[in-house]
Amino acid sequence: MQNIFRFLLKHNFIFTFIILQTISIWLAVSSNDYQRFEANSYVSAVEGSIYEMTSGISGYFKLNKQNRELSEENAMLRNQIPTSYRDNEAEISLSDSSALRINFPVLNFVPASVIYNSVNQRNNYFIINKGKIDGVKENMGVISLTSIVGVIINVTDHYSSVLPVIHSKAKISVKLQHANEFGIIKWDGVNYRKAILEEIPVHAQIAVNDTIVTSGRSEWYPANIPVGIVKSFTINEGSGFYTIEIEFIDDYYKTTLVYVVENKYQQEIDSLMHNIHE
Amino acid sequence: MNKIFSHIIRFVALVLLQVLVFNKVLLFEHFNPYLYLVILLMLPVHIKHWLLLVIGFVTGLTVDIFSCSLGIHASACVLACAFRPFIINLFHNEKELKQGIVPELAWFGMSSYIFYTLLFVFIHHIVFYFLSVFTFDNFFRTLFYILVNTLITTLFVIIYQMLFHSRK
């Protein structure tokens, strides 16, 4: 026993190194994983308050307040536009359409501001200043004033973390605005302004500067929100699909105001999906 | 005691500066100066090696927690700290140096200090970048990022030294 102890003491440098390096690599590898990010949730409340404080200092005080009011108002307006309502022509024609629509809002928007974001890592995260208390839940979509941002992956009482489209695990279901062909956007981890669009078949007509919009097929984002612009494309001979380089509409480094999108029929969709998978 | 206190103040100030300011600085759309490495660069030469590693780990982990990159800075710092005694030995014989001396620009001299910083930051950045990218695909692109970011961080460290530690 004493010998072991003496041995450890003599080589304390090596042992400290091995222990610390194992802990940190284990942390790094496990937190890389989408699911294990939840382990981070205990810090995100503390982080949240610190980042909120600093973003309050760095932002201009008056502008912050004005922005909040504006986004509050925008959210209210968005709740009233037709695309937020269940589109059911039959029902609408049967009765007074406007009354019906007000009774059946499908989407609800919660305004929030980004208090932390990173853009130059392979797995970037955003933290926003709305949480459980404000009705934010996991798996809700997050959109900005002009484009989409990501998906809520973790919620504390007052804050939530967002897995943005600039994350190696992010996949966005999109379509070409004009051609109505569906594809998937993946971020390749290089430049936070650019991404790769895949699975557009070669018979589709595309051109540089075409707009890519959300397909509406994913549960996270409403349809027809602009996502990016085609920058260049090549035909992938083997697969019969294009490989398209797009540029995001949003500069995610500068994103400050966002909306969390709540789909009121999410549970119904989820239960159907669940049944299919069973 | 006074000296320990100054190290603690430096730790708090630089971690805050890193997390609140430098993590948000984005040069040429990609590069981040990691100025908090000054904390580790300026630990006393004769510090116990295991303590050096522990401080490296704690510093890295603190920055990690506020950067949503758990473990990556910690791992990079621990490796860089493990190499630090050897790097210092390249320029000075550790045993000949006075007890309690702190590696700063004033007595290291400009050219050795630049090399000392470059090597330390380079080791840190190799681990940091490859762990955050987590692939050896595009090896040379990652290497390019490492080299450019090493130069940027070193530049900031030297500026910091010139501001606060160039003269006794």
Short mmCIF file of C-alpha atoms in Angstrom, two decimals:
data_model
loop_
_atom_site.label_atom_id
_atom_site.label_comp_id
_atom_site.label_asym_id
_atom_site.label_seq_id
_atom_site.Cartn_x
_atom_site.Cartn_y
_atom_site.Cartn_z
CA MET A 1 0.00 0.00 0.00
CA GLN A 2 2.75 2.39 1.03
CA ASN A 3 4.64 1.53 -2.11
CA ILE A 4 1.68 2.37 -4.30
CA PHE A 5 1.32 5.64 -2.48
CA ARG A 6 4.98 6.49 -2.92
CA PHE A 7 4.76 5.58 -6.59
CA LEU A 8 1.75 7.87 -7.07
CA LEU A 9 3.51 10.72 -5.26
CA LYS A 10 6.65 10.32 -7.31
CA HIS A 11 4.75 10.44 -10.58
CA ASN A 12 2.09 12.90 -9.45
CA PHE A 13 2.56 15.02 -12.57
CA ILE A 14 1.73 12.18 -14.95
CA PHE A 15 -1.22 11.01 -12.88
CA THR A 16 -2.71 14.47 -12.47
CA PHE A 17 -2.33 14.93 -16.19
CA ILE A 18 -4.03 11.64 -17.06
CA ILE A 19 -6.90 12.19 -14.64
CA LEU A 20 -7.61 15.78 -15.68
CA GLN A 21 -7.26 15.04 -19.39
CA THR A 22 -9.63 12.07 -19.11
CA ILE A 23 -12.24 14.17 -17.31
CA SER A 24 -12.08 16.99 -19.83
CA ILE A 25 -12.17 14.77 -22.90
CA TRP A 26 -15.05 12.80 -21.42
CA LEU A 27 -16.89 16.08 -20.82
CA ALA A 28 -16.12 17.29 -24.32
CA VAL A 29 -17.25 14.12 -26.03
CA SER A 30 -20.41 13.67 -23.99
CA SER A 31 -21.51 17.29 -24.28
CA ASN A 32 -20.93 17.09 -28.02
CA ASP A 33 -23.89 14.83 -28.16
CA TYR A 34 -27.28 16.40 -28.82
CA GLN A 35 -29.03 14.52 -26.03
CA ARG A 36 -26.33 14.97 -23.45
CA PHE A 37 -26.49 18.72 -23.80
CA GLU A 38 -29.17 18.45 -21.16
CA ALA A 39 -26.44 17.90 -18.61
CA ASN A 40 -25.67 21.54 -19.19
CA SER A 41 -29.04 22.72 -18.02
CA TYR A 42 -27.98 23.32 -14.45
CA VAL A 43 -25.62 26.02 -15.54
CA SER A 44 -27.85 27.63 -18.08
CA ALA A 45 -29.92 29.43 -15.45
CA VAL A 46 -26.81 31.03 -13.99
CA GLU A 47 -25.41 31.74 -17.42
CA GLY A 48 -28.73 33.18 -18.42
CA SER A 49 -28.76 35.82 -15.75
CA ILE A 50 -25.14 36.77 -16.40
CA TYR A 51 -25.61 37.03 -20.15
CA GLU A 52 -28.80 38.96 -19.71
CA MET A 53 -26.94 41.43 -17.54
CA THR A 54 -24.16 41.89 -20.07
CA SER A 55 -26.41 42.11 -23.07
CA GLY A 56 -28.30 44.75 -21.13
CA ILE A 57 -25.09 46.69 -20.61
CA SER A 58 -23.87 46.30 -24.15
CA GLY A 59 -27.20 47.12 -25.72
CA TYR A 60 -28.42 50.67 -25.59
CA PHE A 61 -30.91 50.85 -22.78
CA LYS A 62 -33.61 52.72 -24.59
CA LEU A 63 -33.28 50.69 -27.75
CA ASN A 64 -33.64 47.50 -25.77
CA LYS A 65 -36.94 48.62 -24.35
CA GLN A 66 -38.22 49.85 -27.68
CA ASN A 67 -37.21 46.64 -29.36
CA ARG A 68 -39.02 44.59 -26.79
CA GLU A 69 -42.18 46.60 -27.25
CA LEU A 70 -41.91 46.31 -31.01
CA SER A 71 -41.44 42.57 -30.94
CA GLU A 72 -44.29 42.22 -28.50
CA GLU A 73 -46.49 44.07 -30.93
CA ASN A 74 -45.20 42.09 -33.90
CA ALA A 75 -45.98 38.86 -32.13
CA MET A 76 -49.51 40.02 -31.54
CA LEU A 77 -49.87 40.95 -35.20
CA ARG A 78 -48.44 37.65 -36.34
CA ASN A 79 -50.96 35.86 -34.23
CA GLN A 80 -53.65 37.51 -36.32
CA ILE A 81 -52.44 36.90 -39.86
CA PRO A 82 -54.13 34.15 -41.85
CA THR A 83 -51.17 31.77 -42.06
CA SER A 84 -51.34 31.35 -38.31
CA TYR A 85 -54.74 29.74 -38.59
CA ARG A 86 -55.84 26.33 -39.62
CA ASP A 87 -56.51 26.50 -43.29
CA ASN A 88 -59.78 24.76 -43.83
CA GLU A 89 -61.69 26.14 -46.77
CA ALA A 90 -64.80 24.01 -46.15
CA GLU A 91 -65.22 25.20 -42.61
CA ILE A 92 -64.59 28.77 -43.60
CA SER A 93 -67.20 28.75 -46.34
CA LEU A 94 -69.77 27.29 -43.99
CA SER A 95 -69.74 30.10 -41.50
CA ASP A 96 -68.37 33.54 -40.89
CA SER A 97 -64.72 33.04 -41.77
CA SER A 98 -63.14 35.70 -39.60
CA ALA A 99 -64.94 34.55 -36.46
CA LEU A 100 -63.89 30.97 -37.12
CA ARG A 101 -60.30 31.92 -37.65
CA ILE A 102 -60.09 33.81 -34.42
CA ASN A 103 -61.42 30.75 -32.65
CA PHE A 104 -58.80 28.43 -34.12
CA PRO A 105 -55.35 29.97 -34.03
CA VAL A 106 -52.77 27.29 -34.81
CA LEU A 107 -49.56 29.14 -34.18
CA ASN A 108 -48.64 31.28 -31.26
CA PHE A 109 -45.52 33.44 -31.17
CA VAL A 110 -43.57 34.20 -28.01
CA PRO A 111 -41.13 37.12 -28.43
CA ALA A 112 -37.67 36.68 -26.90
CA SER A 113 -34.21 38.15 -27.19
CA VAL A 114 -30.97 36.26 -27.71
CA ILE A 115 -28.72 36.82 -24.72
CA TYR A 116 -25.93 34.45 -25.72
CA ASN A 117 -24.86 33.11 -29.08
CA SER A 118 -21.81 31.54 -30.64
CA VAL A 119 -21.21 31.20 -34.36
CA ASN A 120 -17.64 30.05 -34.83
CA GLN A 121 -17.81 26.60 -33.30
CA ARG A 122 -18.94 23.40 -34.91
CA ASN A 123 -21.78 23.06 -32.42
CA ASN A 124 -23.15 26.50 -31.74
CA TYR A 125 -25.82 27.31 -29.20
CA PHE A 126 -28.03 30.28 -28.50
CA ILE A 127 -29.64 31.16 -25.18
CA ILE A 128 -32.84 33.20 -25.13
CA ASN A 129 -34.49 34.99 -22.23
CA LYS A 130 -37.84 33.17 -22.21
CA GLY A 131 -38.51 29.90 -20.45
CA LYS A 132 -41.13 27.57 -18.99
CA ILE A 133 -42.94 30.42 -17.29
CA ASP A 134 -43.48 32.12 -20.64
CA GLY A 135 -44.83 28.93 -22.18
CA VAL A 136 -41.68 27.86 -24.01
CA LYS A 137 -41.28 24.09 -24.30
CA GLU A 138 -38.70 21.79 -25.78
CA ASN A 139 -38.91 21.09 -29.50
CA MET A 140 -40.51 24.40 -30.41
CA GLY A 141 -39.20 26.23 -33.45
CA VAL A 142 -37.47 29.60 -33.18
CA ILE A 143 -37.67 32.17 -35.95
CA SER A 144 -36.22 35.65 -36.31
CA LEU A 145 -37.80 38.71 -37.87
CA THR A 146 -36.62 37.66 -41.32
CA SER A 147 -35.72 33.96 -41.28
CA ILE A 148 -35.51 30.85 -39.14
CA VAL A 149 -33.14 30.37 -36.19
CA GLY A 150 -33.41 26.90 -34.69
CA VAL A 151 -35.16 24.60 -32.25
CA ILE A 152 -35.57 24.83 -28.46
CA ILE A 153 -33.66 21.95 -26.88
CA ASN A 154 -33.61 22.85 -23.23
CA VAL A 155 -35.83 24.94 -20.99
CA THR A 156 -35.35 26.35 -17.51
CA ASP A 157 -37.83 28.56 -15.69
CA HIS A 158 -36.72 31.80 -17.30
CA TYR A 159 -34.35 30.79 -20.10
CA SER A 160 -34.10 28.34 -22.96
CA SER A 161 -31.27 27.08 -25.11
CA VAL A 162 -31.64 26.88 -28.84
CA LEU A 163 -29.99 24.46 -31.22
CA PRO A 164 -29.54 26.83 -34.15
CA VAL A 165 -29.39 25.96 -37.83
CA ILE A 166 -25.61 26.50 -37.57
CA HIS A 167 -25.10 23.31 -35.55
CA SER A 168 -23.62 20.11 -36.96
CA LYS A 169 -26.75 18.17 -36.01
CA ALA A 170 -29.24 20.62 -37.50
CA LYS A 171 -31.31 19.55 -40.50
CA ILE A 172 -33.87 21.83 -42.09
CA SER A 173 -36.59 20.68 -44.45
CA VAL A 174 -36.84 23.30 -47.20
CA LYS A 175 -38.07 23.80 -50.75
CA LEU A 176 -37.22 25.96 -53.71
CA GLN A 177 -39.57 28.87 -53.70
CA HIS A 178 -40.30 28.69 -57.44
CA ALA A 179 -39.80 25.05 -58.34
CA ASN A 180 -41.54 23.50 -55.34
CA GLU A 181 -38.86 20.83 -55.01
CA PHE A 182 -38.08 19.66 -51.48
CA GLY A 183 -34.62 19.29 -49.98
CA ILE A 184 -32.64 19.33 -46.76
CA ILE A 185 -30.19 21.95 -45.53
CA LYS A 186 -27.20 20.82 -43.50
CA TRP A 187 -24.56 23.05 -42.00
CA ASP A 188 -21.02 21.91 -42.73
CA GLY A 189 -19.43 23.73 -39.82
CA VAL A 190 -17.18 26.01 -41.82
CA ASN A 191 -18.75 29.39 -42.30
CA TYR A 192 -21.74 30.53 -40.31
CA ARG A 193 -23.13 32.40 -43.30
CA LYS A 194 -23.20 29.38 -45.64
CA ALA A 195 -24.67 25.86 -45.75
CA ILE A 196 -25.27 22.95 -48.12
CA LEU A 197 -28.64 22.11 -49.64
CA GLU A 198 -29.09 18.46 -50.61
CA GLU A 199 -31.67 16.16 -52.15
CA ILE A 200 -32.96 18.52 -54.82
CA PRO A 201 -33.34 16.25 -57.89
CA VAL A 202 -31.48 17.25 -61.06
CA HIS A 203 -34.66 17.71 -63.10
CA ALA A 204 -35.51 20.77 -60.99
CA GLN A 205 -34.79 24.13 -62.57
CA ILE A 206 -32.53 26.16 -60.34
CA ALA A 207 -30.52 29.32 -60.75
CA VAL A 208 -28.14 31.39 -58.68
CA ASN A 209 -29.99 33.78 -56.33
CA ASP A 210 -33.06 31.53 -56.11
CA THR A 211 -34.69 31.77 -52.71
CA ILE A 212 -34.99 28.73 -50.44
CA VAL A 213 -37.95 28.71 -48.05
CA THR A 214 -39.12 26.39 -45.28
CA SER A 215 -41.22 23.52 -46.56
CA GLY A 216 -43.80 23.43 -43.77
CA ARG A 217 -43.21 19.70 -43.52
CA SER A 218 -41.27 19.98 -40.29
CA GLU A 219 -43.17 20.57 -37.09
CA TRP A 220 -40.85 23.40 -36.07
CA TYR A 221 -41.28 26.13 -38.62
CA PRO A 222 -44.28 27.53 -40.46
CA ALA A 223 -44.14 27.17 -44.24
CA ASN A 224 -42.63 29.69 -46.64
CA ILE A 225 -40.19 31.47 -44.35
CA PRO A 226 -37.10 32.44 -46.35
CA VAL A 227 -34.00 30.52 -45.24
CA GLY A 228 -31.31 31.18 -47.79
CA ILE A 229 -30.24 32.12 -51.28
CA VAL A 230 -28.58 29.81 -53.82
CA LYS A 231 -24.93 30.81 -54.27
CA SER A 232 -23.63 28.01 -56.49
CA PHE A 233 -24.58 24.46 -57.46
CA THR A 234 -23.07 21.33 -58.97
CA ILE A 235 -24.71 18.15 -60.22
CA ASN A 236 -23.81 15.08 -58.23
CA GLU A 237 -23.49 12.51 -61.07
CA GLY A 238 -23.88 9.35 -59.03
CA SER A 239 -26.98 10.22 -57.07
CA GLY A 240 -28.99 12.34 -59.45
CA PHE A 241 -29.18 15.19 -56.97
CA TYR A 242 -27.75 18.68 -56.89
CA THR A 243 -25.24 19.78 -54.30
CA ILE A 244 -26.16 23.40 -53.71
CA GLU A 245 -24.29 25.98 -51.70
CA ILE A 246 -26.60 28.50 -50.09
CA GLU A 247 -26.11 31.63 -48.05
CA PHE A 248 -28.35 32.14 -45.04
CA ILE A 249 -30.67 35.15 -45.14
CA ASP A 250 -29.86 35.91 -41.51
CA ASP A 251 -26.49 36.88 -40.11
CA TYR A 252 -26.72 34.70 -36.99
CA TYR A 253 -23.89 36.57 -35.34
CA LYS A 254 -26.17 39.60 -35.14
CA THR A 255 -29.46 37.91 -34.30
CA THR A 256 -31.04 39.63 -31.30
CA LEU A 257 -34.84 39.43 -31.51
CA VAL A 258 -36.54 36.08 -32.10
CA TYR A 259 -39.94 34.44 -31.79
CA VAL A 260 -40.58 31.03 -30.33
CA VAL A 261 -43.25 29.32 -32.42
CA GLU A 262 -45.82 27.30 -30.56
CA ASN A 263 -47.97 24.97 -32.63
CA LYS A 264 -51.18 24.39 -30.73
CA TYR A 265 -51.83 21.10 -32.47
CA GLN A 266 -48.32 19.80 -31.83
CA GLN A 267 -49.53 17.10 -29.45
CA GLU A 268 -51.96 15.74 -32.02
CA ILE A 269 -49.25 15.62 -34.68
CA ASP A 270 -46.87 13.99 -32.23
CA SER A 271 -49.35 11.29 -31.25
CA LEU A 272 -50.00 10.49 -34.92
CA MET A 273 -46.25 10.28 -35.58
CA HIS A 274 -45.90 8.07 -32.56
CA ASN A 275 -48.55 5.70 -33.85
CA ILE A 276 -46.87 5.50 -37.23
CA HIS A 277 -43.54 4.56 -35.67
CA GLU A 278 -45.18 1.87 -33.58
CA MET B 1 0.21 36.21 -0.07
CA ASN B 2 0.01 39.43 -2.00
CA LYS B 3 1.20 37.63 -5.10
CA ILE B 4 -1.45 34.92 -4.79
CA PHE B 5 -4.02 37.65 -4.50
CA SER B 6 -2.83 39.30 -7.72
CA HIS B 7 -3.11 35.95 -9.51
CA ILE B 8 -6.67 35.56 -8.31
CA ILE B 9 -7.59 39.05 -9.45
CA ARG B 10 -6.02 38.36 -12.83
CA PHE B 11 -7.98 35.11 -13.06
CA VAL B 12 -11.33 36.77 -12.37
CA ALA B 13 -10.66 39.79 -14.58
CA LEU B 14 -9.39 37.82 -17.56
CA VAL B 15 -12.09 35.15 -17.43
CA LEU B 16 -14.75 37.86 -17.36
CA LEU B 17 -13.02 39.74 -20.16
CA GLN B 18 -12.82 36.54 -22.21
CA VAL B 19 -16.40 35.49 -21.66
CA LEU B 20 -18.05 38.86 -21.94
CA VAL B 21 -15.93 40.54 -24.58
CA PHE B 22 -13.48 38.35 -26.47
CA ASN B 23 -15.86 35.44 -27.03
CA LYS B 24 -18.02 37.89 -28.93
CA VAL B 25 -15.19 39.38 -30.96
CA LEU B 26 -15.14 37.71 -34.34
CA LEU B 27 -12.22 38.74 -36.52
CA PHE B 28 -12.60 38.00 -40.26
CA GLU B 29 -15.84 36.09 -39.55
CA HIS B 30 -14.03 33.29 -37.76
CA PHE B 31 -11.21 34.09 -35.38
CA ASN B 32 -11.39 34.61 -31.63
CA PRO B 33 -8.52 35.88 -29.49
CA TYR B 34 -8.21 33.68 -26.39
CA LEU B 35 -6.66 36.23 -24.08
CA TYR B 36 -7.53 34.25 -20.93
CA LEU B 37 -4.44 32.12 -21.63
CA VAL B 38 -2.44 34.95 -20.03
CA ILE B 39 -3.63 33.54 -16.68
CA LEU B 40 -1.73 30.32 -17.36
CA LEU B 41 1.20 31.97 -19.11
CA MET B 42 1.85 34.11 -16.04
CA LEU B 43 1.78 31.50 -13.30
CA PRO B 44 5.10 31.44 -11.40
CA VAL B 45 7.92 29.47 -13.02
CA HIS B 46 8.49 27.33 -9.93
CA ILE B 47 4.87 26.38 -9.38
CA LYS B 48 4.34 22.68 -8.60
CA HIS B 49 3.66 20.93 -11.86
CA TRP B 50 0.54 19.16 -10.67
CA LEU B 51 -0.82 22.47 -9.36
CA LEU B 52 -0.14 24.02 -12.76
CA LEU B 53 -2.27 21.30 -14.37
CA VAL B 54 -5.07 21.75 -11.85
CA ILE B 55 -5.16 25.51 -12.36
CA GLY B 56 -5.15 24.95 -16.11
CA PHE B 57 -8.08 22.57 -15.77
CA VAL B 58 -10.09 24.93 -13.58
CA THR B 59 -9.42 27.92 -15.83
CA GLY B 60 -10.39 26.00 -18.95
CA LEU B 61 -13.51 24.60 -17.37
CA THR B 62 -14.63 28.03 -16.19
CA VAL B 63 -14.33 29.43 -19.70
CA ASP B 64 -16.05 26.29 -21.05
CA ILE B 65 -19.07 26.72 -18.84
CA PHE B 66 -19.67 30.16 -20.24
CA SER B 67 -19.01 29.16 -23.84
CA CYS B 68 -21.28 26.09 -24.02
CA SER B 69 -18.23 24.01 -24.95
CA LEU B 70 -17.87 21.83 -21.87
CA GLY B 71 -14.46 20.16 -21.62
CA ILE B 72 -12.86 21.54 -24.77
CA HIS B 73 -11.01 24.51 -23.26
CA ALA B 74 -10.22 22.41 -20.19
CA SER B 75 -8.57 19.69 -22.24
CA ALA B 76 -6.61 22.20 -24.32
CA CYS B 77 -5.42 24.07 -21.22
CA VAL B 78 -4.33 20.91 -19.42
CA LEU B 79 -2.20 19.79 -22.36
CA ALA B 80 -0.70 23.25 -22.86
CA CYS B 81 0.10 23.44 -19.13
CA ALA B 82 1.74 20.01 -19.27
CA PHE B 83 4.12 21.34 -21.92
CA ARG B 84 4.75 24.67 -20.21
CA PRO B 85 7.73 23.63 -18.05
CA PHE B 86 9.45 22.21 -21.11
CA ILE B 87 8.79 25.34 -23.12
CA ILE B 88 10.23 27.54 -20.38
CA ASN B 89 13.28 25.26 -20.23
CA LEU B 90 13.95 25.98 -23.90
CA PHE B 91 14.73 29.59 -23.02
CA HIS B 92 15.87 29.49 -19.39
CA ASN B 93 17.18 26.85 -17.13
CA GLU B 94 14.45 26.54 -14.54
CA LYS B 95 16.88 25.73 -11.74
CA GLU B 96 18.99 28.81 -12.28
CA LEU B 97 16.00 31.13 -12.01
CA LYS B 98 15.18 32.91 -8.78
CA GLN B 99 12.35 31.49 -6.67
CA GLY B 100 8.95 33.09 -7.20
CA ILE B 101 9.69 34.59 -10.56
CA VAL B 102 6.75 35.13 -12.93
CA PRO B 103 7.09 34.71 -16.70
CA GLU B 104 6.42 38.18 -18.02
CA LEU B 105 7.67 40.26 -20.86
CA ALA B 106 9.87 42.48 -18.65
CA TRP B 107 12.56 39.90 -17.92
CA PHE B 108 11.87 37.31 -20.65
CA GLY B 109 12.75 39.74 -23.41
CA MET B 110 10.60 40.36 -26.46
CA SER B 111 11.73 37.60 -28.81
CA SER B 112 11.76 34.80 -26.22
CA TYR B 113 8.45 35.92 -24.86
CA ILE B 114 6.89 35.82 -28.33
CA PHE B 115 8.22 32.28 -28.88
CA TYR B 116 7.13 31.17 -25.42
CA THR B 117 3.60 32.49 -26.08
CA LEU B 118 3.46 31.14 -29.64
CA LEU B 119 4.37 27.60 -28.59
CA PHE B 120 2.00 27.56 -25.62
CA VAL B 121 -0.91 29.02 -27.59
CA PHE B 122 -0.21 26.72 -30.54
CA ILE B 123 -0.46 23.58 -28.37
CA HIS B 124 -3.66 24.91 -26.79
CA HIS B 125 -5.21 25.71 -30.17
CA ILE B 126 -4.35 22.32 -31.72
CA VAL B 127 -6.34 20.53 -29.03
CA PHE B 128 -9.05 23.17 -28.93
CA TYR B 129 -9.74 23.17 -32.67
CA PHE B 130 -9.54 19.45 -33.27
CA LEU B 131 -11.78 18.72 -30.28
CA SER B 132 -14.36 21.29 -31.36
CA VAL B 133 -14.31 20.20 -35.01
CA PHE B 134 -14.10 16.56 -33.89
CA THR B 135 -12.89 15.24 -37.22
CA PHE B 136 -9.66 15.05 -39.19
CA ASP B 137 -11.55 15.80 -42.40
CA ASN B 138 -10.29 19.01 -43.98
CA PHE B 139 -7.13 18.65 -41.92
CA PHE B 140 -5.30 21.49 -43.63
CA ARG B 141 -8.17 23.91 -43.36
CA THR B 142 -8.33 23.28 -39.60
CA LEU B 143 -4.55 23.64 -39.41
CA PHE B 144 -4.79 26.96 -41.23
CA TYR B 145 -7.38 28.18 -38.72
CA ILE B 146 -5.14 27.02 -35.87
CA LEU B 147 -2.13 28.89 -37.23
CA VAL B 148 -3.97 32.14 -37.90
CA ASN B 149 -5.73 32.05 -34.55
CA THR B 150 -2.43 31.32 -32.80
CA LEU B 151 -0.96 34.45 -34.34
CA ILE B 152 -4.00 36.52 -33.35
CA THR B 153 -4.04 35.27 -29.75
CA THR B 154 -0.28 35.78 -29.43
CA LEU B 155 -0.64 39.32 -30.72
CA PHE B 156 -3.25 40.08 -28.07
CA VAL B 157 -1.13 38.47 -25.32
CA ILE B 158 1.87 40.59 -26.32
CA ILE B 159 -0.25 43.74 -26.36
CA TYR B 160 -1.53 42.82 -22.89
CA GLN B 161 2.03 42.31 -21.67
CA MET B 162 3.19 45.60 -23.14
CA LEU B 163 0.34 47.40 -21.42
CA PHE B 164 0.69 45.88 -17.96
CA HIS B 165 3.98 44.09 -17.53
CA SER B 166 6.61 45.68 -19.74
CA ARG B 167 8.36 47.50 -16.87
CA LYS B 168 8.73 46.82 -13.19
#
